[in-house]
mmCIF file of C-alpha atoms in Angstrom:
data_model
loop_
_atom_site.group_PDB
_atom_site.id
_atom_site.type_symbol
_atom_site.label_atom_id
_atom_site.label_comp_id
_atom_site.label_asym_id
_atom_site.label_seq_id
_atom_site.Cartn_x
_atom_site.Cartn_y
_atom_site.Cartn_z
ATOM 1 C CA MET A 26 -33.797 -13.317 13.402
ATOM 2 C CA ALA A 27 -33.199 -9.753 12.169
ATOM 3 C CA ARG A 28 -30.499 -7.723 13.868
ATOM 4 C CA VAL A 29 -31.372 -4.710 15.948
ATOM 5 C CA VAL A 30 -30.215 -1.612 14.093
ATOM 6 C CA THR A 31 -27.632 0.278 16.145
ATOM 7 C CA GLY A 32 -26.931 3.057 13.687
ATOM 8 C CA SER A 33 -24.783 3.652 10.619
ATOM 9 C CA ARG A 34 -21.127 2.642 10.577
ATOM 10 C CA TRP A 35 -19.540 5.402 8.527
ATOM 11 C CA VAL A 36 -16.031 4.079 9.098
ATOM 12 C CA ALA A 37 -16.811 1.363 6.535
ATOM 13 C CA ILE A 38 -17.798 4.026 3.995
ATOM 14 C CA VAL A 39 -14.537 5.899 4.680
ATOM 15 C CA GLY A 40 -12.493 2.733 4.099
ATOM 16 C CA TYR A 41 -14.418 1.952 0.943
ATOM 17 C CA SER A 42 -14.007 5.506 -0.332
ATOM 18 C CA LEU A 43 -10.219 5.328 0.036
ATOM 19 C CA VAL A 44 -10.057 2.096 -1.957
ATOM 20 C CA GLY A 45 -12.473 3.431 -4.572
ATOM 21 C CA ALA A 46 -10.206 6.448 -5.061
ATOM 22 C CA ALA A 47 -7.179 4.128 -5.259
ATOM 23 C CA THR A 48 -8.644 2.182 -8.202
ATOM 24 C CA GLN A 49 -9.064 5.371 -10.217
ATOM 25 C CA LEU A 50 -5.628 6.642 -9.258
ATOM 26 C CA VAL A 51 -4.002 3.498 -10.668
ATOM 27 C CA TRP A 52 -6.228 3.617 -13.741
ATOM 28 C CA LEU A 53 -5.386 7.214 -14.727
ATOM 29 C CA ASN A 54 -1.820 7.557 -13.421
ATOM 30 C CA PHE A 55 -0.435 8.255 -16.885
ATOM 31 C CA ALA A 56 -3.316 10.335 -18.291
ATOM 32 C CA GLY A 57 -1.398 13.594 -17.886
ATOM 33 C CA VAL A 58 2.096 12.319 -18.747
ATOM 34 C CA THR A 59 1.410 10.141 -21.789
ATOM 35 C CA THR A 60 4.114 11.669 -23.972
ATOM 36 C CA VAL A 61 6.734 11.674 -21.222
ATOM 37 C CA ALA A 62 5.959 8.061 -20.286
ATOM 38 C CA ALA A 63 6.076 6.906 -23.909
ATOM 39 C CA SER A 64 9.531 8.423 -24.321
ATOM 40 C CA HIS A 65 10.818 7.061 -21.008
ATOM 41 C CA TYR A 66 9.632 3.486 -21.580
ATOM 42 C CA ASP A 67 10.468 3.589 -25.312
ATOM 43 C CA VAL A 68 6.942 2.709 -26.484
ATOM 44 C CA SER A 69 4.284 4.507 -28.491
ATOM 45 C CA GLU A 70 1.730 6.867 -26.981
ATOM 46 C CA SER A 71 -0.933 4.331 -27.965
ATOM 47 C CA ALA A 72 0.824 1.720 -25.827
ATOM 48 C CA ILE A 73 0.688 4.084 -22.852
ATOM 49 C CA GLY A 74 -2.979 4.634 -23.624
ATOM 50 C CA TRP A 75 -3.577 0.890 -23.304
ATOM 51 C CA LEU A 76 -2.436 1.083 -19.684
ATOM 52 C CA ALA A 77 -5.758 2.828 -19.081
ATOM 53 C CA GLN A 78 -7.886 1.037 -21.699
ATOM 54 C CA VAL A 79 -7.387 -2.395 -20.098
ATOM 55 C CA PHE A 80 -9.606 -1.212 -17.243
ATOM 56 C CA PRO A 81 -12.890 -0.695 -19.182
ATOM 57 C CA LEU A 82 -12.138 -3.682 -21.410
ATOM 58 C CA LEU A 83 -11.758 -6.075 -18.481
ATOM 59 C CA TYR A 84 -14.633 -4.414 -16.657
ATOM 60 C CA VAL A 85 -17.028 -5.387 -19.422
ATOM 61 C CA VAL A 86 -15.829 -8.999 -19.124
ATOM 62 C CA LEU A 87 -15.649 -9.234 -15.327
ATOM 63 C CA ALA A 88 -18.534 -7.027 -14.150
ATOM 64 C CA ILE A 89 -21.074 -9.845 -13.805
ATOM 65 C CA PRO A 90 -18.733 -12.506 -12.298
ATOM 66 C CA CYS A 91 -17.480 -9.975 -9.756
ATOM 67 C CA GLY A 92 -21.047 -8.949 -8.952
ATOM 68 C CA LEU A 93 -21.921 -12.592 -8.269
ATOM 69 C CA ILE A 94 -18.883 -12.928 -6.010
ATOM 70 C CA LEU A 95 -19.947 -9.882 -4.010
ATOM 71 C CA ASP A 96 -23.499 -11.179 -3.662
ATOM 72 C CA ARG A 97 -22.144 -14.438 -2.229
ATOM 73 C CA TRP A 98 -19.047 -13.337 -0.282
ATOM 74 C CA PHE A 99 -19.333 -9.577 0.078
ATOM 75 C CA ARG A 100 -16.620 -8.756 2.617
ATOM 76 C CA ALA A 101 -14.144 -11.267 1.216
ATOM 77 C CA GLY A 102 -14.758 -10.070 -2.348
ATOM 78 C CA LEU A 103 -14.357 -6.405 -1.485
ATOM 79 C CA ILE A 104 -11.197 -7.015 0.553
ATOM 80 C CA ALA A 105 -9.802 -9.080 -2.341
ATOM 81 C CA GLY A 106 -10.440 -6.109 -4.618
ATOM 82 C CA ALA A 107 -8.592 -3.779 -2.260
ATOM 83 C CA LEU A 108 -5.625 -6.142 -1.979
ATOM 84 C CA LEU A 109 -5.432 -6.712 -5.740
ATOM 85 C CA THR A 110 -5.471 -2.951 -6.318
ATOM 86 C CA ALA A 111 -2.550 -2.534 -3.914
ATOM 87 C CA LEU A 112 -0.757 -5.518 -5.459
ATOM 88 C CA GLY A 113 -1.148 -4.127 -8.967
ATOM 89 C CA ALA A 114 0.231 -0.760 -7.861
ATOM 90 C CA CYS A 115 3.219 -2.480 -6.225
ATOM 91 C CA VAL A 116 3.900 -4.741 -9.224
ATOM 92 C CA ARG A 117 4.539 -1.624 -11.304
ATOM 93 C CA LEU A 118 7.508 -0.845 -9.020
ATOM 94 C CA THR A 119 9.201 -4.179 -9.764
ATOM 95 C CA GLY A 120 11.051 -2.989 -12.835
ATOM 96 C CA ASP A 121 11.457 0.226 -14.791
ATOM 97 C CA ASP A 122 9.968 -1.064 -18.034
ATOM 98 C CA TYR A 123 6.661 -1.215 -19.824
ATOM 99 C CA GLY A 124 6.098 -4.938 -19.230
ATOM 100 C CA TRP A 125 5.876 -4.492 -15.453
ATOM 101 C CA LEU A 126 3.592 -1.490 -15.898
ATOM 102 C CA LEU A 127 1.185 -3.477 -18.047
ATOM 103 C CA ALA A 128 1.271 -6.442 -15.657
ATOM 104 C CA GLY A 129 0.425 -4.198 -12.722
ATOM 105 C CA GLN A 130 -2.384 -2.505 -14.646
ATOM 106 C CA ILE A 131 -3.933 -5.868 -15.525
ATOM 107 C CA VAL A 132 -3.872 -6.991 -11.879
ATOM 108 C CA ALA A 133 -5.467 -3.723 -10.736
ATOM 109 C CA SER A 134 -8.046 -3.805 -13.539
ATOM 110 C CA VAL A 135 -9.204 -7.243 -12.355
ATOM 111 C CA ALA A 136 -9.751 -5.687 -8.925
ATOM 112 C CA GLN A 137 -11.753 -2.688 -10.123
ATOM 113 C CA PRO A 138 -15.126 -4.462 -10.626
ATOM 114 C CA LEU A 139 -14.863 -6.001 -7.155
ATOM 115 C CA VAL A 140 -14.498 -2.518 -5.688
ATOM 116 C CA LEU A 141 -16.833 -0.401 -7.803
ATOM 117 C CA ASN A 142 -19.640 -2.994 -7.869
ATOM 118 C CA ALA A 143 -19.639 -2.891 -4.058
ATOM 119 C CA VAL A 144 -20.746 0.727 -3.685
ATOM 120 C CA THR A 145 -24.396 -0.241 -3.164
ATOM 121 C CA GLY A 146 -23.556 -3.288 -1.056
ATOM 122 C CA ILE A 147 -21.380 -1.390 1.408
ATOM 123 C CA THR A 148 -24.125 1.146 2.065
ATOM 124 C CA GLY A 149 -26.814 -1.509 2.310
ATOM 125 C CA ARG A 150 -24.861 -3.438 4.930
ATOM 126 C CA TYR A 151 -23.316 -0.669 7.016
ATOM 127 C CA LEU A 152 -25.777 2.241 6.868
ATOM 128 C CA VAL A 153 -29.335 2.569 8.072
ATOM 129 C CA GLU A 154 -31.804 3.134 5.273
ATOM 130 C CA LYS A 155 -32.146 6.900 5.639
ATOM 131 C CA ASP A 156 -28.358 7.321 5.276
ATOM 132 C CA ARG A 157 -27.892 5.132 2.202
ATOM 133 C CA PRO A 158 -28.409 7.819 -0.475
ATOM 134 C CA THR A 159 -25.740 9.907 1.281
ATOM 135 C CA GLY A 160 -23.440 6.892 1.521
ATOM 136 C CA ILE A 161 -23.769 6.101 -2.184
ATOM 137 C CA ALA A 162 -23.164 9.759 -3.052
ATOM 138 C CA VAL A 163 -20.021 9.852 -0.874
ATOM 139 C CA GLY A 164 -18.724 6.526 -2.214
ATOM 140 C CA THR A 165 -19.268 7.577 -5.816
ATOM 141 C CA ALA A 166 -17.752 11.019 -5.246
ATOM 142 C CA SER A 167 -14.623 9.342 -3.863
ATOM 143 C CA ILE A 168 -14.275 7.442 -7.134
ATOM 144 C CA PHE A 169 -14.230 10.721 -9.028
ATOM 145 C CA ALA A 170 -11.882 12.153 -6.389
ATOM 146 C CA GLY A 171 -9.425 9.414 -7.335
ATOM 147 C CA MET A 172 -9.438 10.809 -10.871
ATOM 148 C CA VAL A 173 -8.589 14.241 -9.477
ATOM 149 C CA MET A 174 -5.704 12.726 -7.504
ATOM 150 C CA ALA A 175 -4.360 11.116 -10.677
ATOM 151 C CA PHE A 176 -4.470 14.416 -12.559
ATOM 152 C CA LEU A 177 -2.782 16.236 -9.676
ATOM 153 C CA LEU A 178 0.023 13.678 -9.366
ATOM 154 C CA SER A 179 0.707 13.818 -13.094
ATOM 155 C CA ALA A 180 0.820 17.610 -12.807
ATOM 156 C CA VAL A 181 3.366 17.444 -9.961
ATOM 157 C CA PHE A 182 5.571 14.650 -11.306
ATOM 158 C CA THR A 183 6.004 15.778 -14.889
ATOM 159 C CA SER A 184 9.493 14.573 -15.872
ATOM 160 C CA ALA A 185 10.688 11.106 -16.827
ATOM 161 C CA ALA A 186 12.944 10.995 -13.758
ATOM 162 C CA GLU A 187 9.919 11.551 -11.504
ATOM 163 C CA LEU A 188 7.725 8.769 -12.896
ATOM 164 C CA SER A 189 9.067 6.226 -10.415
ATOM 165 C CA THR A 190 8.272 8.607 -7.552
ATOM 166 C CA MET A 191 4.730 9.032 -8.848
ATOM 167 C CA LEU A 192 4.279 5.258 -8.962
ATOM 168 C CA ALA A 193 5.706 4.866 -5.446
ATOM 169 C CA VAL A 194 3.332 7.486 -4.028
ATOM 170 C CA THR A 195 0.426 5.734 -5.737
ATOM 171 C CA ALA A 196 1.461 2.339 -4.370
ATOM 172 C CA ALA A 197 1.776 3.712 -0.834
ATOM 173 C CA PHE A 198 -1.709 5.219 -1.022
ATOM 174 C CA CYS A 199 -3.189 1.956 -2.351
ATOM 175 C CA VAL A 200 -1.585 -0.119 0.425
ATOM 176 C CA LEU A 201 -2.791 2.268 3.141
ATOM 177 C CA ALA A 202 -6.273 2.349 1.627
ATOM 178 C CA ALA A 203 -6.447 -1.469 1.605
ATOM 179 C CA LEU A 204 -5.355 -1.639 5.242
ATOM 180 C CA ALA A 205 -7.925 0.982 6.224
ATOM 181 C CA LEU A 206 -10.706 -0.991 4.543
ATOM 182 C CA ILE A 207 -9.661 -4.280 6.149
ATOM 183 C CA VAL A 208 -9.771 -2.662 9.592
ATOM 184 C CA ALA A 209 -13.122 -1.016 8.835
ATOM 185 C CA LEU A 210 -14.674 -4.338 7.766
ATOM 186 C CA CYS A 211 -13.503 -6.346 10.772
ATOM 187 C CA ASN A 212 -17.089 -6.417 12.030
ATOM 188 C CA PRO A 213 -20.087 -7.508 9.952
ATOM 189 C CA GLY A 214 -22.498 -4.905 8.686
ATOM 190 C CA VAL A 215 -25.505 -3.490 10.460
ATOM 191 C CA TYR A 216 -27.689 -5.299 7.938
ATOM 192 C CA GLU A 217 -26.931 -8.694 6.493
ATOM 193 C CA VAL A 218 -28.720 -9.265 3.201
ATOM 194 C CA PRO A 219 -31.022 -12.317 3.474
ATOM 195 C CA ARG A 220 -30.446 -15.267 1.147
ATOM 196 C CA GLN A 221 -33.744 -16.686 0.064
ATOM 197 C CA ARG A 222 -32.636 -17.937 -3.341
ATOM 198 C CA PRO A 223 -29.544 -19.737 -4.647
ATOM 199 C CA ASP A 224 -26.708 -17.371 -5.509
ATOM 200 C CA ARG A 225 -26.603 -18.596 -9.079
ATOM 201 C CA SER A 226 -29.970 -16.895 -9.603
ATOM 202 C CA ALA A 227 -28.637 -13.418 -8.743
ATOM 203 C CA LEU A 228 -28.119 -12.548 -12.399
ATOM 204 C CA ARG A 229 -31.614 -13.739 -13.242
ATOM 205 C CA ILE A 230 -33.048 -11.680 -10.380
ATOM 206 C CA ALA A 231 -31.209 -8.520 -11.476
ATOM 207 C CA TRP A 232 -31.736 -8.809 -15.231
ATOM 208 C CA GLY A 233 -35.311 -9.982 -14.758
ATOM 209 C CA ASP A 234 -36.197 -6.608 -13.253
ATOM 210 C CA SER A 235 -37.499 -4.247 -15.939
ATOM 211 C CA LEU A 236 -36.343 -1.137 -14.051
ATOM 212 C CA ILE A 237 -32.782 -2.487 -13.785
ATOM 213 C CA ARG A 238 -32.755 -3.239 -17.522
ATOM 214 C CA ARG A 239 -33.937 0.295 -18.305
ATOM 215 C CA LEU A 240 -31.295 1.799 -16.021
ATOM 216 C CA CYS A 241 -28.612 -0.302 -17.762
ATOM 217 C CA VAL A 242 -29.649 1.012 -21.170
ATOM 218 C CA LEU A 243 -29.770 4.563 -19.842
ATOM 219 C CA ALA A 244 -26.293 4.278 -18.278
ATOM 220 C CA ILE A 245 -24.715 3.712 -21.685
ATOM 221 C CA PHE A 246 -25.333 7.297 -22.790
ATOM 222 C CA PRO A 247 -23.972 9.532 -19.976
ATOM 223 C CA PHE A 248 -21.035 7.171 -19.420
ATOM 224 C CA GLY A 249 -20.300 7.169 -23.126
ATOM 225 C CA VAL A 250 -20.327 10.944 -23.464
ATOM 226 C CA PHE A 251 -18.187 11.476 -20.359
ATOM 227 C CA VAL A 252 -15.549 8.897 -21.334
ATOM 228 C CA ALA A 253 -15.354 10.165 -24.919
ATOM 229 C CA LEU A 254 -15.098 13.775 -23.773
ATOM 230 C CA SER A 255 -12.399 12.944 -21.201
ATOM 231 C CA THR A 256 -10.436 10.972 -23.785
ATOM 232 C CA PHE A 257 -10.572 13.374 -26.725
ATOM 233 C CA ALA A 258 -11.261 16.855 -25.293
ATOM 234 C CA GLN A 259 -7.665 17.978 -25.772
ATOM 235 C CA ALA A 260 -7.488 16.801 -29.382
ATOM 236 C CA LEU A 261 -10.924 18.236 -30.225
ATOM 237 C CA LEU A 262 -10.191 21.649 -28.701
ATOM 238 C CA GLU A 263 -6.639 21.976 -30.069
ATOM 239 C CA PRO A 264 -7.727 23.347 -33.488
ATOM 240 C CA ALA A 265 -9.478 26.172 -31.594
ATOM 241 C CA GLY A 266 -6.179 27.202 -30.006
ATOM 242 C CA VAL A 267 -6.609 25.409 -26.668
ATOM 243 C CA SER A 268 -3.212 24.153 -25.479
ATOM 244 C CA SER A 269 -2.695 20.718 -23.941
ATOM 245 C CA GLY A 270 -1.983 22.311 -20.574
ATOM 246 C CA MET A 271 -5.179 24.333 -20.715
ATOM 247 C CA ALA A 272 -7.141 21.258 -21.819
ATOM 248 C CA SER A 273 -5.781 19.342 -18.811
ATOM 249 C CA ALA A 274 -6.886 22.186 -16.537
ATOM 250 C CA ILE A 275 -10.353 22.143 -18.098
ATOM 251 C CA LEU A 276 -10.671 18.387 -17.506
ATOM 252 C CA LEU A 277 -9.436 18.745 -13.936
ATOM 253 C CA VAL A 278 -12.082 21.383 -13.214
ATOM 254 C CA ASN A 279 -14.631 19.107 -14.916
ATOM 255 C CA VAL A 280 -13.898 16.212 -12.552
ATOM 256 C CA VAL A 281 -13.693 18.480 -9.470
ATOM 257 C CA ALA A 282 -17.136 19.839 -10.360
ATOM 258 C CA GLY A 283 -18.311 16.248 -10.754
ATOM 259 C CA VAL A 284 -16.960 15.303 -7.312
ATOM 260 C CA LEU A 285 -18.766 18.233 -5.690
ATOM 261 C CA GLY A 286 -21.934 17.574 -7.643
ATOM 262 C CA SER A 287 -21.897 13.845 -6.827
ATOM 263 C CA ALA A 288 -21.482 14.561 -3.110
ATOM 264 C CA VAL A 289 -24.368 17.045 -2.896
ATOM 265 C CA ILE A 290 -26.849 16.849 -5.785
ATOM 266 C CA PRO A 291 -27.976 13.185 -5.418
ATOM 267 C CA ILE A 292 -28.797 13.683 -1.729
ATOM 268 C CA LEU A 293 -31.031 16.664 -2.487
ATOM 269 C CA VAL A 294 -32.596 14.992 -5.503
ATOM 270 C CA VAL A 295 -33.469 11.759 -3.683
ATOM 271 C CA ARG A 296 -35.033 13.662 -0.786
ATOM 272 C CA ARG A 297 -37.314 15.480 -3.213
ATOM 273 C CA GLY A 298 -38.070 12.480 -5.415
ATOM 274 C CA ALA A 299 -36.723 14.305 -8.459
ATOM 275 C CA GLU A 300 -34.429 11.590 -9.865
ATOM 276 C CA SER A 301 -36.054 11.474 -13.300
ATOM 277 C CA ALA A 302 -36.142 15.275 -13.592
ATOM 278 C CA LEU A 303 -32.463 15.578 -12.709
ATOM 279 C CA LEU A 304 -31.501 12.961 -15.302
ATOM 280 C CA VAL A 305 -33.522 14.793 -17.970
ATOM 281 C CA VAL A 306 -31.926 18.142 -17.084
ATOM 282 C CA SER A 307 -28.418 16.647 -16.963
ATOM 283 C CA LEU A 308 -28.687 14.988 -20.357
ATOM 284 C CA SER A 309 -30.374 18.014 -21.959
ATOM 285 C CA LEU A 310 -27.793 20.525 -20.707
ATOM 286 C CA THR A 311 -24.989 18.148 -21.673
ATOM 287 C CA ALA A 312 -26.343 18.178 -25.227
ATOM 288 C CA VAL A 313 -26.530 21.985 -25.187
ATOM 289 C CA ALA A 314 -22.961 22.229 -23.877
ATOM 290 C CA CYS A 315 -21.695 19.935 -26.633
ATOM 291 C CA VAL A 316 -23.470 22.021 -29.275
ATOM 292 C CA VAL A 317 -21.815 25.162 -27.860
ATOM 293 C CA LEU A 318 -18.429 23.453 -28.184
ATOM 294 C CA ALA A 319 -19.242 22.471 -31.755
ATOM 295 C CA VAL A 320 -20.238 26.010 -32.755
ATOM 296 C CA VAL A 321 -17.865 28.231 -30.730
ATOM 297 C CA PRO A 322 -14.988 26.123 -29.368
ATOM 298 C CA GLY A 323 -12.384 27.908 -27.256
ATOM 299 C CA VAL A 324 -10.887 28.287 -23.803
ATOM 300 C CA ILE A 325 -13.831 30.116 -22.213
ATOM 301 C CA THR A 326 -16.544 27.974 -23.788
ATOM 302 C CA GLY A 327 -14.458 24.894 -23.019
ATOM 303 C CA PHE A 328 -14.234 25.752 -19.330
ATOM 304 C CA LEU A 329 -17.902 26.682 -19.009
ATOM 305 C CA SER A 330 -19.370 23.858 -21.092
ATOM 306 C CA ILE A 331 -17.216 21.016 -19.797
ATOM 307 C CA THR A 332 -17.593 22.184 -16.186
ATOM 308 C CA VAL A 333 -21.389 22.143 -16.587
ATOM 309 C CA ILE A 334 -21.156 18.625 -18.022
ATOM 310 C CA GLY A 335 -19.098 17.417 -15.067
ATOM 311 C CA LEU A 336 -21.307 19.132 -12.487
ATOM 312 C CA LEU A 337 -24.565 17.691 -13.832
ATOM 313 C CA LEU A 338 -23.635 14.500 -15.689
ATOM 314 C CA LEU A 339 -21.447 12.735 -13.108
ATOM 315 C CA PRO A 340 -24.101 12.897 -10.339
ATOM 316 C CA ALA A 341 -26.310 10.756 -12.591
ATOM 317 C CA LEU A 342 -24.207 7.739 -11.565
ATOM 318 C CA PRO A 343 -24.890 7.828 -7.794
ATOM 319 C CA ILE A 344 -28.554 8.534 -8.516
ATOM 320 C CA VAL A 345 -28.818 5.429 -10.690
ATOM 321 C CA LEU A 346 -26.874 3.339 -8.165
ATOM 322 C CA GLU A 347 -29.128 4.502 -5.319
ATOM 323 C CA LEU A 348 -32.130 3.296 -7.296
ATOM 324 C CA VAL A 349 -30.385 -0.042 -7.829
ATOM 325 C CA GLU A 350 -29.679 -0.423 -4.095
ATOM 326 C CA ARG A 351 -33.276 0.387 -3.214
ATOM 327 C CA ARG A 352 -34.643 -2.011 -5.821
ATOM 328 C CA THR A 353 -32.582 -5.194 -5.690
ATOM 329 C CA GLY A 354 -31.595 -6.199 -2.143
ATOM 330 C CA GLU A 355 -30.105 -9.697 -2.370
ATOM 331 C CA ALA A 356 -28.714 -9.209 -5.886
ATOM 332 C CA GLU A 357 -27.408 -5.642 -5.511
ATOM 333 C CA GLY A 358 -23.818 -6.593 -6.375
ATOM 334 C CA THR A 359 -24.852 -8.196 -9.652
ATOM 335 C CA ALA A 360 -27.261 -5.357 -10.454
ATOM 336 C CA ALA A 361 -24.555 -2.749 -9.795
ATOM 337 C CA GLY A 362 -22.242 -4.823 -11.985
ATOM 338 C CA LEU A 363 -24.758 -4.630 -14.819
ATOM 339 C CA ILE A 364 -24.882 -0.844 -14.492
ATOM 340 C CA TRP A 365 -21.096 -0.498 -14.477
ATOM 341 C CA MET A 366 -20.746 -2.963 -17.366
ATOM 342 C CA ALA A 367 -23.269 -1.029 -19.448
ATOM 343 C CA GLY A 368 -21.540 2.235 -18.635
ATOM 344 C CA ASN A 369 -18.092 0.968 -19.544
ATOM 345 C CA LEU A 370 -19.444 -0.571 -22.738
ATOM 346 C CA GLY A 371 -21.001 2.776 -23.606
ATOM 347 C CA GLY A 372 -17.688 4.479 -22.885
ATOM 348 C CA LEU A 373 -15.855 2.167 -25.271
ATOM 349 C CA LEU A 374 -18.424 2.480 -28.062
ATOM 350 C CA VAL A 375 -18.831 6.259 -27.945
ATOM 351 C CA ALA A 376 -15.083 6.778 -27.590
ATOM 352 C CA VAL A 377 -14.498 4.693 -30.716
ATOM 353 C CA VAL A 378 -17.042 6.729 -32.703
ATOM 354 C CA VAL A 379 -15.680 10.065 -31.466
ATOM 355 C CA GLY A 380 -12.132 8.840 -32.100
ATOM 356 C CA LEU A 381 -12.987 8.315 -35.759
ATOM 357 C CA LEU A 382 -14.136 11.953 -35.904
ATOM 358 C CA VAL A 383 -11.197 13.433 -34.005
ATOM 359 C CA ASP A 384 -10.137 15.403 -37.106
ATOM 360 C CA TYR A 385 -13.638 16.868 -37.368
ATOM 361 C CA PRO A 386 -14.244 18.468 -33.940
ATOM 362 C CA SER A 387 -17.611 20.030 -34.731
ATOM 363 C CA ALA A 388 -18.994 16.727 -35.970
ATOM 364 C CA ALA A 389 -17.589 14.914 -32.922
ATOM 365 C CA PHE A 390 -19.207 17.349 -30.480
ATOM 366 C CA CYS A 391 -22.507 17.121 -32.374
ATOM 367 C CA VAL A 392 -22.401 13.325 -32.153
ATOM 368 C CA MET A 393 -21.946 13.545 -28.371
ATOM 369 C CA ALA A 394 -24.842 16.022 -28.189
ATOM 370 C CA GLY A 395 -27.030 13.631 -30.154
ATOM 371 C CA ILE A 396 -26.100 10.700 -27.922
ATOM 372 C CA ALA A 397 -27.081 12.675 -24.826
ATOM 373 C CA LEU A 398 -30.398 13.726 -26.375
ATOM 374 C CA VAL A 399 -31.282 10.169 -27.376
ATOM 375 C CA ALA A 400 -31.355 9.222 -23.686
ATOM 376 C CA VAL A 401 -33.716 12.038 -22.620
ATOM 377 C CA PRO A 402 -37.001 10.192 -23.391
ATOM 378 C CA GLY A 403 -35.736 7.162 -21.463
ATOM 379 C CA ALA A 404 -34.871 9.323 -18.474
ATOM 380 C CA ARG A 405 -38.293 10.998 -18.579
ATOM 381 C CA ALA A 406 -40.020 7.600 -18.762
ATOM 382 C CA LEU A 407 -38.435 6.611 -15.443
ATOM 383 C CA LYS A 408 -40.654 9.022 -13.511
ATOM 384 C CA ARG A 409 -43.516 6.582 -12.957
ATOM 385 C CA PRO A 410 -41.469 3.448 -11.987
ATOM 386 C CA ILE A 411 -39.335 5.552 -9.646
ATOM 387 C CA ALA A 412 -42.469 6.959 -7.990
ATOM 388 C CA GLU A 413 -43.782 3.412 -7.567
ATOM 389 C CA LEU A 414 -40.458 2.350 -6.050
ATOM 390 C CA ARG A 415 -40.512 5.240 -3.606
ATOM 391 C CA SER A 416 -44.027 4.342 -2.520
ATOM 392 C CA THR A 417 -42.821 0.915 -1.378
ATOM 393 C CA SER A 418 -39.725 2.198 0.445
ATOM 394 C CA GLN A 419 -39.261 4.059 3.667
ATOM 395 C CA LEU A 420 -37.567 7.087 2.047
#
């Protein structure tokens, strides 16, 4: 018998948002202090870089298994992700050497798919249908907010002597976030997803849907451009006289714009049924911004172009995830895992290509522009299937 809907339980979204931010905080803790950390732990800058790279690498491997876990044991899987994130952050405090850092990062990177794949599931179980687009937007924005927190902490704790304090603050936040989520999930959701098929078929259900497959392919391109730009913006803008400090500020503004855009734009877009149009505009303007950076790189163009990319490109993620939640139902964890896996794979591939062109900034920016443009026809082609999906929903 179906449960009587009593309203949305936003406390669950708040708990989830804290844990989502925590995963990104652990992931990017050393993004702004790479050189200092390399000197302190007596390793190369590339080794410090691997503290972050283990996250997308393991995500590609674990996205589908974690999605299946969430489809079968949602609350237990999500709580396990929160606890593993906190454990990974605490493991890094065990010893002041690189080995403990890497061990903690690996533990936390295993947790990340359990947390990020759950963004559609948490809204589907704890929010009434009309509130779910807002819930997905808030949950996704919190993930980007975690990136902002990481950049801010690395800006505050800049010396080698302060690295341990930075790690302690991160661990404390992760532990508190996990506790908040556990308390928030004490009660089952407003909606429990019905199980009409064996759980082992969740992957077949998700991948068998043509719209989900198209969204997976599409996700590769915006993810790829954003990850490559975040990774190499400083190196690509340096020949134009942009300092590392200024590049960090540009990236911080980029993510802040993305947080604001992800919290507001998807809600407005979904209400107006303009998902396909927004994706087309986002990808097109991203390509234009990259061309501007290729032709006239500098501080002003860097700020303007990269801020536009963050404001319009990052909201594409909650829009895609909202479509996944509306489409899949019983296999939403696996479907979300496919989206995240495709996105992380795109990030790795595009970052590798751009990394090979790091000494040729104009060519690198043009490649990113081309990658964004390639996805425009696919985004435009989504208009009809999205309209058909809306016609069968209550939105």
